[in-house]
CSV table of C-alpha atoms in Angstrom, one decimal:
chain,number,residue,atom,x,y,z
A,1,UNK,CA,30.7,-8.5,-5.9
A,2,UNK,CA,30.0,-5.2,-4.5
A,3,UNK,CA,28.8,-2.7,-7.4
A,4,UNK,CA,31.6,-0.1,-8.6
A,5,UNK,CA,30.5,3.5,-8.2
A,6,UNK,CA,30.7,6.0,-10.9
A,7,UNK,CA,31.0,9.4,-9.1
A,8,UNK,CA,30.9,12.8,-10.9
A,9,UNK,CA,33.3,15.3,-9.2
A,10,UNK,CA,32.4,19.1,-9.3
A,11,UNK,CA,35.4,21.2,-8.1
A,12,UNK,CA,34.1,24.6,-7.0
A,13,UNK,CA,35.7,28.0,-7.1
A,14,UNK,CA,33.8,31.0,-6.1
A,15,UNK,CA,30.5,29.1,-6.3
A,16,UNK,CA,31.0,27.8,-9.8
A,17,UNK,CA,31.9,24.2,-11.1
A,18,UNK,CA,35.5,24.6,-12.7
A,19,UNK,CA,37.9,22.0,-14.4
A,20,UNK,CA,41.7,22.4,-15.3
A,21,UNK,CA,44.6,20.3,-16.0
A,22,UNK,CA,47.0,19.3,-13.4
A,23,UNK,CA,45.1,21.4,-10.9
A,24,UNK,CA,45.7,24.9,-13.3
A,25,UNK,CA,44.3,26.8,-15.7
A,26,UNK,CA,40.6,26.4,-14.6
A,27,UNK,CA,37.6,26.6,-16.9
A,28,UNK,CA,34.2,27.5,-16.0
A,29,UNK,CA,32.0,24.2,-16.3
A,30,UNK,CA,28.6,25.7,-14.8
A,31,UNK,CA,26.4,26.2,-11.8
A,32,UNK,CA,27.1,23.5,-9.1
A,33,UNK,CA,23.3,22.8,-8.3
A,34,UNK,CA,22.1,22.5,-11.8
A,35,UNK,CA,25.1,20.3,-12.8
A,36,UNK,CA,24.6,18.1,-9.7
A,37,UNK,CA,20.7,17.6,-10.6
A,38,UNK,CA,21.8,16.8,-14.1
A,39,UNK,CA,24.1,14.0,-13.0
A,40,UNK,CA,21.7,12.7,-10.4
A,41,UNK,CA,19.0,12.1,-13.1
A,42,UNK,CA,21.6,10.5,-15.3
A,43,UNK,CA,22.3,8.1,-12.6
A,44,UNK,CA,25.2,9.0,-10.7
A,45,UNK,CA,25.9,6.8,-7.9
A,46,UNK,CA,27.1,9.7,-5.6
A,47,UNK,CA,28.4,13.5,-6.3
A,48,UNK,CA,31.5,14.8,-4.7
A,49,UNK,CA,31.9,18.7,-4.3
A,50,UNK,CA,35.4,19.9,-3.7
A,51,UNK,CA,35.9,23.4,-2.8
A,52,UNK,CA,39.1,23.4,-4.4
A,53,UNK,CA,40.3,27.0,-3.2
A,54,UNK,CA,39.0,27.1,0.4
A,55,UNK,CA,41.9,26.0,2.0
A,56,UNK,CA,44.5,28.0,0.0
A,57,UNK,CA,42.0,31.0,0.4
A,58,UNK,CA,41.3,30.5,4.2
A,59,UNK,CA,37.8,30.3,4.1
A,60,UNK,CA,35.0,27.9,4.7
A,61,UNK,CA,33.3,25.7,2.1
A,62,UNK,CA,30.3,26.9,0.6
A,63,UNK,CA,27.2,26.0,2.7
A,64,UNK,CA,24.5,27.5,1.0
A,65,UNK,CA,25.4,25.6,-2.3
A,66,UNK,CA,25.3,22.2,-0.4
A,67,UNK,CA,22.2,23.1,1.2
A,68,UNK,CA,20.6,23.8,-2.2
A,69,UNK,CA,22.1,20.5,-3.7
A,70,UNK,CA,20.9,18.6,-1.0
A,71,UNK,CA,17.2,19.6,-1.7
A,72,UNK,CA,17.5,18.9,-5.4
A,73,UNK,CA,19.8,15.9,-5.6
A,74,UNK,CA,18.9,12.5,-4.5
A,75,UNK,CA,22.1,10.6,-4.2
A,76,UNK,CA,24.7,10.6,-1.5
A,77,UNK,CA,26.6,13.9,-1.5
A,78,UNK,CA,30.6,14.2,-0.4
A,79,UNK,CA,31.8,17.6,0.4
A,80,UNK,CA,35.4,18.9,0.8
A,81,UNK,CA,37.3,22.0,1.1
A,82,UNK,CA,38.0,24.3,3.9
A,83,UNK,CA,37.3,22.0,6.5
A,84,UNK,CA,39.4,22.9,9.8
A,85,UNK,CA,37.4,21.4,12.9
A,86,UNK,CA,34.6,19.2,14.0
A,87,UNK,CA,32.0,22.1,13.8
A,88,UNK,CA,32.7,22.4,10.3
A,89,UNK,CA,32.0,18.5,9.6
A,90,UNK,CA,29.0,18.9,11.7
A,91,UNK,CA,27.8,22.1,9.7
A,92,UNK,CA,28.2,20.1,6.4
A,93,UNK,CA,26.4,17.2,7.6
A,94,UNK,CA,23.6,19.3,8.9
A,95,UNK,CA,23.5,21.1,5.5
A,96,UNK,CA,22.8,17.8,3.7
A,97,UNK,CA,26.2,16.5,3.1
A,98,UNK,CA,26.3,12.5,3.7
A,99,UNK,CA,30.1,12.4,3.9
A,100,UNK,CA,32.8,14.8,4.5
A,101,UNK,CA,36.1,14.7,2.6
A,102,UNK,CA,39.2,16.1,4.7
A,103,UNK,CA,42.4,16.9,2.9
A,104,UNK,CA,44.7,19.6,4.0
A,105,UNK,CA,43.2,19.6,7.7
A,106,UNK,CA,44.1,16.0,7.8
A,107,UNK,CA,47.8,16.7,7.4
A,108,UNK,CA,47.5,19.8,9.8
A,109,UNK,CA,45.8,18.0,12.3
A,110,UNK,CA,45.6,14.2,11.8
A,111,UNK,CA,43.6,13.9,15.1
A,112,UNK,CA,40.9,15.4,13.4
A,113,UNK,CA,40.2,12.3,11.2
A,114,UNK,CA,40.2,10.3,14.4
A,115,UNK,CA,37.6,12.7,16.1
A,116,UNK,CA,35.4,12.9,13.0
A,117,UNK,CA,35.3,8.9,12.8
A,118,UNK,CA,34.5,8.7,16.5
A,119,UNK,CA,31.8,11.4,16.4
A,120,UNK,CA,30.1,10.8,13.2
A,121,UNK,CA,31.3,7.3,12.0
A,122,UNK,CA,33.9,6.3,9.4
A,123,UNK,CA,31.1,6.0,6.8
A,124,UNK,CA,31.0,9.9,7.0
A,125,UNK,CA,34.8,10.4,7.1
A,126,UNK,CA,36.7,10.5,3.6
A,127,UNK,CA,40.4,11.3,3.6
A,128,UNK,CA,41.0,13.0,0.4
A,129,UNK,CA,44.8,12.9,-1.0
A,130,UNK,CA,46.4,14.6,-3.6
A,131,UNK,CA,49.8,13.0,-4.9
A,132,UNK,CA,52.4,13.5,-7.2
A,133,UNK,CA,55.0,11.1,-8.3
A,134,UNK,CA,58.5,11.8,-7.4
A,135,UNK,CA,60.3,8.4,-8.1
A,136,UNK,CA,59.6,5.1,-10.0
A,137,UNK,CA,57.9,4.0,-7.0
A,138,UNK,CA,57.2,6.9,-4.5
A,139,UNK,CA,54.4,9.5,-4.4
A,140,UNK,CA,54.5,12.8,-2.4
A,141,UNK,CA,51.3,14.1,-0.6
A,142,UNK,CA,50.4,17.7,-1.6
A,143,UNK,CA,47.9,20.1,0.2
A,144,UNK,CA,46.2,23.3,-0.3
A,145,UNK,CA,44.5,22.2,-3.8
A,146,UNK,CA,47.7,20.9,-4.8
A,147,UNK,CA,50.0,24.0,-4.1
A,148,UNK,CA,51.9,22.8,-1.2
A,149,UNK,CA,54.2,19.9,-1.1
A,150,UNK,CA,54.3,18.2,2.4
A,151,UNK,CA,57.3,15.6,2.2
A,152,UNK,CA,54.8,12.8,3.2
A,153,UNK,CA,55.1,9.7,1.4
A,154,UNK,CA,51.8,8.8,0.0
A,155,UNK,CA,51.5,5.3,0.8
A,156,UNK,CA,52.4,5.5,4.4
A,157,UNK,CA,50.0,8.8,4.8
A,158,UNK,CA,47.4,6.5,3.4
A,159,UNK,CA,48.1,3.7,5.7
A,160,UNK,CA,48.0,6.1,8.5
A,161,UNK,CA,44.7,7.6,7.7
A,162,UNK,CA,43.2,4.2,7.5
A,163,UNK,CA,44.6,3.5,10.8
A,164,UNK,CA,43.0,6.7,12.1
A,165,UNK,CA,39.3,5.9,11.0
A,166,UNK,CA,39.2,7.1,7.7
A,167,UNK,CA,36.1,5.1,5.7
A,168,UNK,CA,37.3,5.9,2.3
A,169,UNK,CA,40.4,7.2,0.4
A,170,UNK,CA,39.8,9.9,-2.5
A,171,UNK,CA,43.0,9.6,-4.4
A,172,UNK,CA,43.8,12.2,-6.8
A,173,UNK,CA,46.8,11.8,-9.3
A,174,UNK,CA,48.3,15.6,-9.9
A,175,UNK,CA,50.1,14.1,-12.6
A,176,UNK,CA,47.1,12.5,-14.4
A,177,UNK,CA,44.4,15.2,-13.3
A,178,UNK,CA,42.7,16.8,-16.5
A,179,UNK,CA,45.1,14.9,-18.9
A,180,UNK,CA,42.5,12.5,-20.2
A,181,UNK,CA,45.3,9.7,-20.4
A,182,UNK,CA,43.9,7.3,-17.6
A,183,UNK,CA,44.4,6.8,-14.0
A,184,UNK,CA,47.2,6.2,-11.9
A,185,UNK,CA,46.9,2.5,-12.0
A,186,UNK,CA,50.4,1.7,-10.7
A,187,UNK,CA,49.8,3.1,-7.1
A,188,UNK,CA,46.3,1.6,-7.1
A,189,UNK,CA,48.1,-1.6,-7.5
A,190,UNK,CA,50.5,-1.1,-4.6
A,191,UNK,CA,47.8,0.0,-2.6
A,192,UNK,CA,45.8,-3.3,-3.1
A,193,UNK,CA,48.2,-5.1,-1.0
A,194,UNK,CA,47.9,-2.8,2.0
A,195,UNK,CA,44.8,-1.2,2.4
A,196,UNK,CA,41.3,-2.5,3.0
A,197,UNK,CA,38.9,0.5,3.2
A,198,UNK,CA,37.5,1.6,-0.2
A,199,UNK,CA,39.7,3.5,-2.7
A,200,UNK,CA,38.3,6.3,-4.7
A,201,UNK,CA,40.4,6.8,-7.9
A,202,UNK,CA,40.7,10.4,-9.2
A,203,UNK,CA,42.5,12.0,-12.0
A,204,UNK,CA,42.9,11.1,-15.7
A,205,UNK,CA,39.6,9.7,-17.0
A,206,UNK,CA,39.3,10.5,-20.7
A,207,UNK,CA,38.0,7.3,-22.3
A,208,UNK,CA,35.7,4.6,-21.5
A,209,UNK,CA,38.7,2.1,-21.4
A,210,UNK,CA,40.3,4.2,-18.5
A,211,UNK,CA,37.3,3.7,-16.2
A,212,UNK,CA,37.4,-0.2,-17.2
A,213,UNK,CA,41.1,-0.5,-16.6
A,214,UNK,CA,40.8,1.3,-13.1
A,215,UNK,CA,38.5,-1.2,-11.9
A,216,UNK,CA,40.0,-4.3,-13.6
A,217,UNK,CA,43.7,-3.3,-13.0
A,218,UNK,CA,43.5,-0.8,-10.3
A,219,UNK,CA,41.0,-2.4,-8.4
A,220,UNK,CA,39.5,0.7,-7.4
A,221,UNK,CA,36.2,0.7,-5.9
A,222,UNK,CA,34.9,3.9,-7.0
A,223,UNK,CA,35.9,6.1,-10.2
A,224,UNK,CA,35.5,9.9,-10.0
A,225,UNK,CA,35.2,11.6,-13.2
A,226,UNK,CA,34.9,15.3,-14.2
A,227,UNK,CA,35.8,16.3,-17.6
A,228,UNK,CA,34.3,13.6,-19.6
A,229,UNK,CA,31.0,14.4,-17.8
A,230,UNK,CA,31.1,18.4,-17.8
A,231,UNK,CA,32.1,18.7,-21.4
A,232,UNK,CA,29.5,16.2,-22.8
A,233,UNK,CA,32.0,13.4,-24.0
A,234,UNK,CA,30.2,10.7,-22.2
A,235,UNK,CA,26.9,10.3,-20.1
A,236,UNK,CA,26.9,8.5,-17.0
A,237,UNK,CA,24.5,5.8,-18.7
A,238,UNK,CA,27.0,5.4,-21.5
A,239,UNK,CA,29.7,4.6,-19.0
A,240,UNK,CA,27.6,2.1,-17.0
A,241,UNK,CA,26.6,0.4,-20.2
A,242,UNK,CA,30.1,0.1,-21.3
A,243,UNK,CA,31.4,-1.1,-18.0
A,244,UNK,CA,28.3,-3.7,-17.9
A,245,UNK,CA,29.6,-5.0,-21.3
A,246,UNK,CA,32.8,-5.5,-19.8
A,247,UNK,CA,31.2,-7.8,-17.2
A,248,UNK,CA,31.8,-5.1,-14.4
A,249,UNK,CA,29.3,-4.9,-11.9
A,250,UNK,CA,27.5,-1.4,-11.5
A,251,UNK,CA,24.3,-0.3,-10.5
A,252,UNK,CA,21.8,0.8,-13.2
């Protein structure tokens, strides 16, 4: 069995780590390079940087931050926000990113996902998808940091992105984000029947049991966490020790 991954998520706004609830009311959570160094030392499997206002403000991801992080952090880095073209992806990879996360640009130009997979490999190409539930079995895709509804059905969109060469899906539930009430297990169970590429679950981690459930019930390949780490509720070691006690395979 492949080990499940624990991935701290650093949402960036104007060069700082921030955290909000349902993508709103952002609170400062520190310097991104220092926060990333701390998580690397704690045993994070990967670290994700998401510049959450880059697309909405029509600017590029902060390259300097990624360069500094790559010099100080020795686990894989995934970076997203403000990516619009192949040159943006190349710049991030040259700056030290191991993977890029494409969100708004994938909706505006789905062929960018195909081009990225062909040029840099599916293993470098993550498609991030922010979703909001609209009925008992339907979720809508949002873009621009959760600000813009697209009318796209989330499950159909995820299938399409897999067919376009995405190597992973980073799936964030806007309904669960920052609530600390648990992940959206329901859509993950549905996706288990349709999707073969890894799914990173995001949005809602508040208790150790939530992370256990997203692996055991949702069958996610990785759990993205923010608040529980940023504000010191749990360490990465505490999470992994708990998961081991639950017979869930993690890297130690």
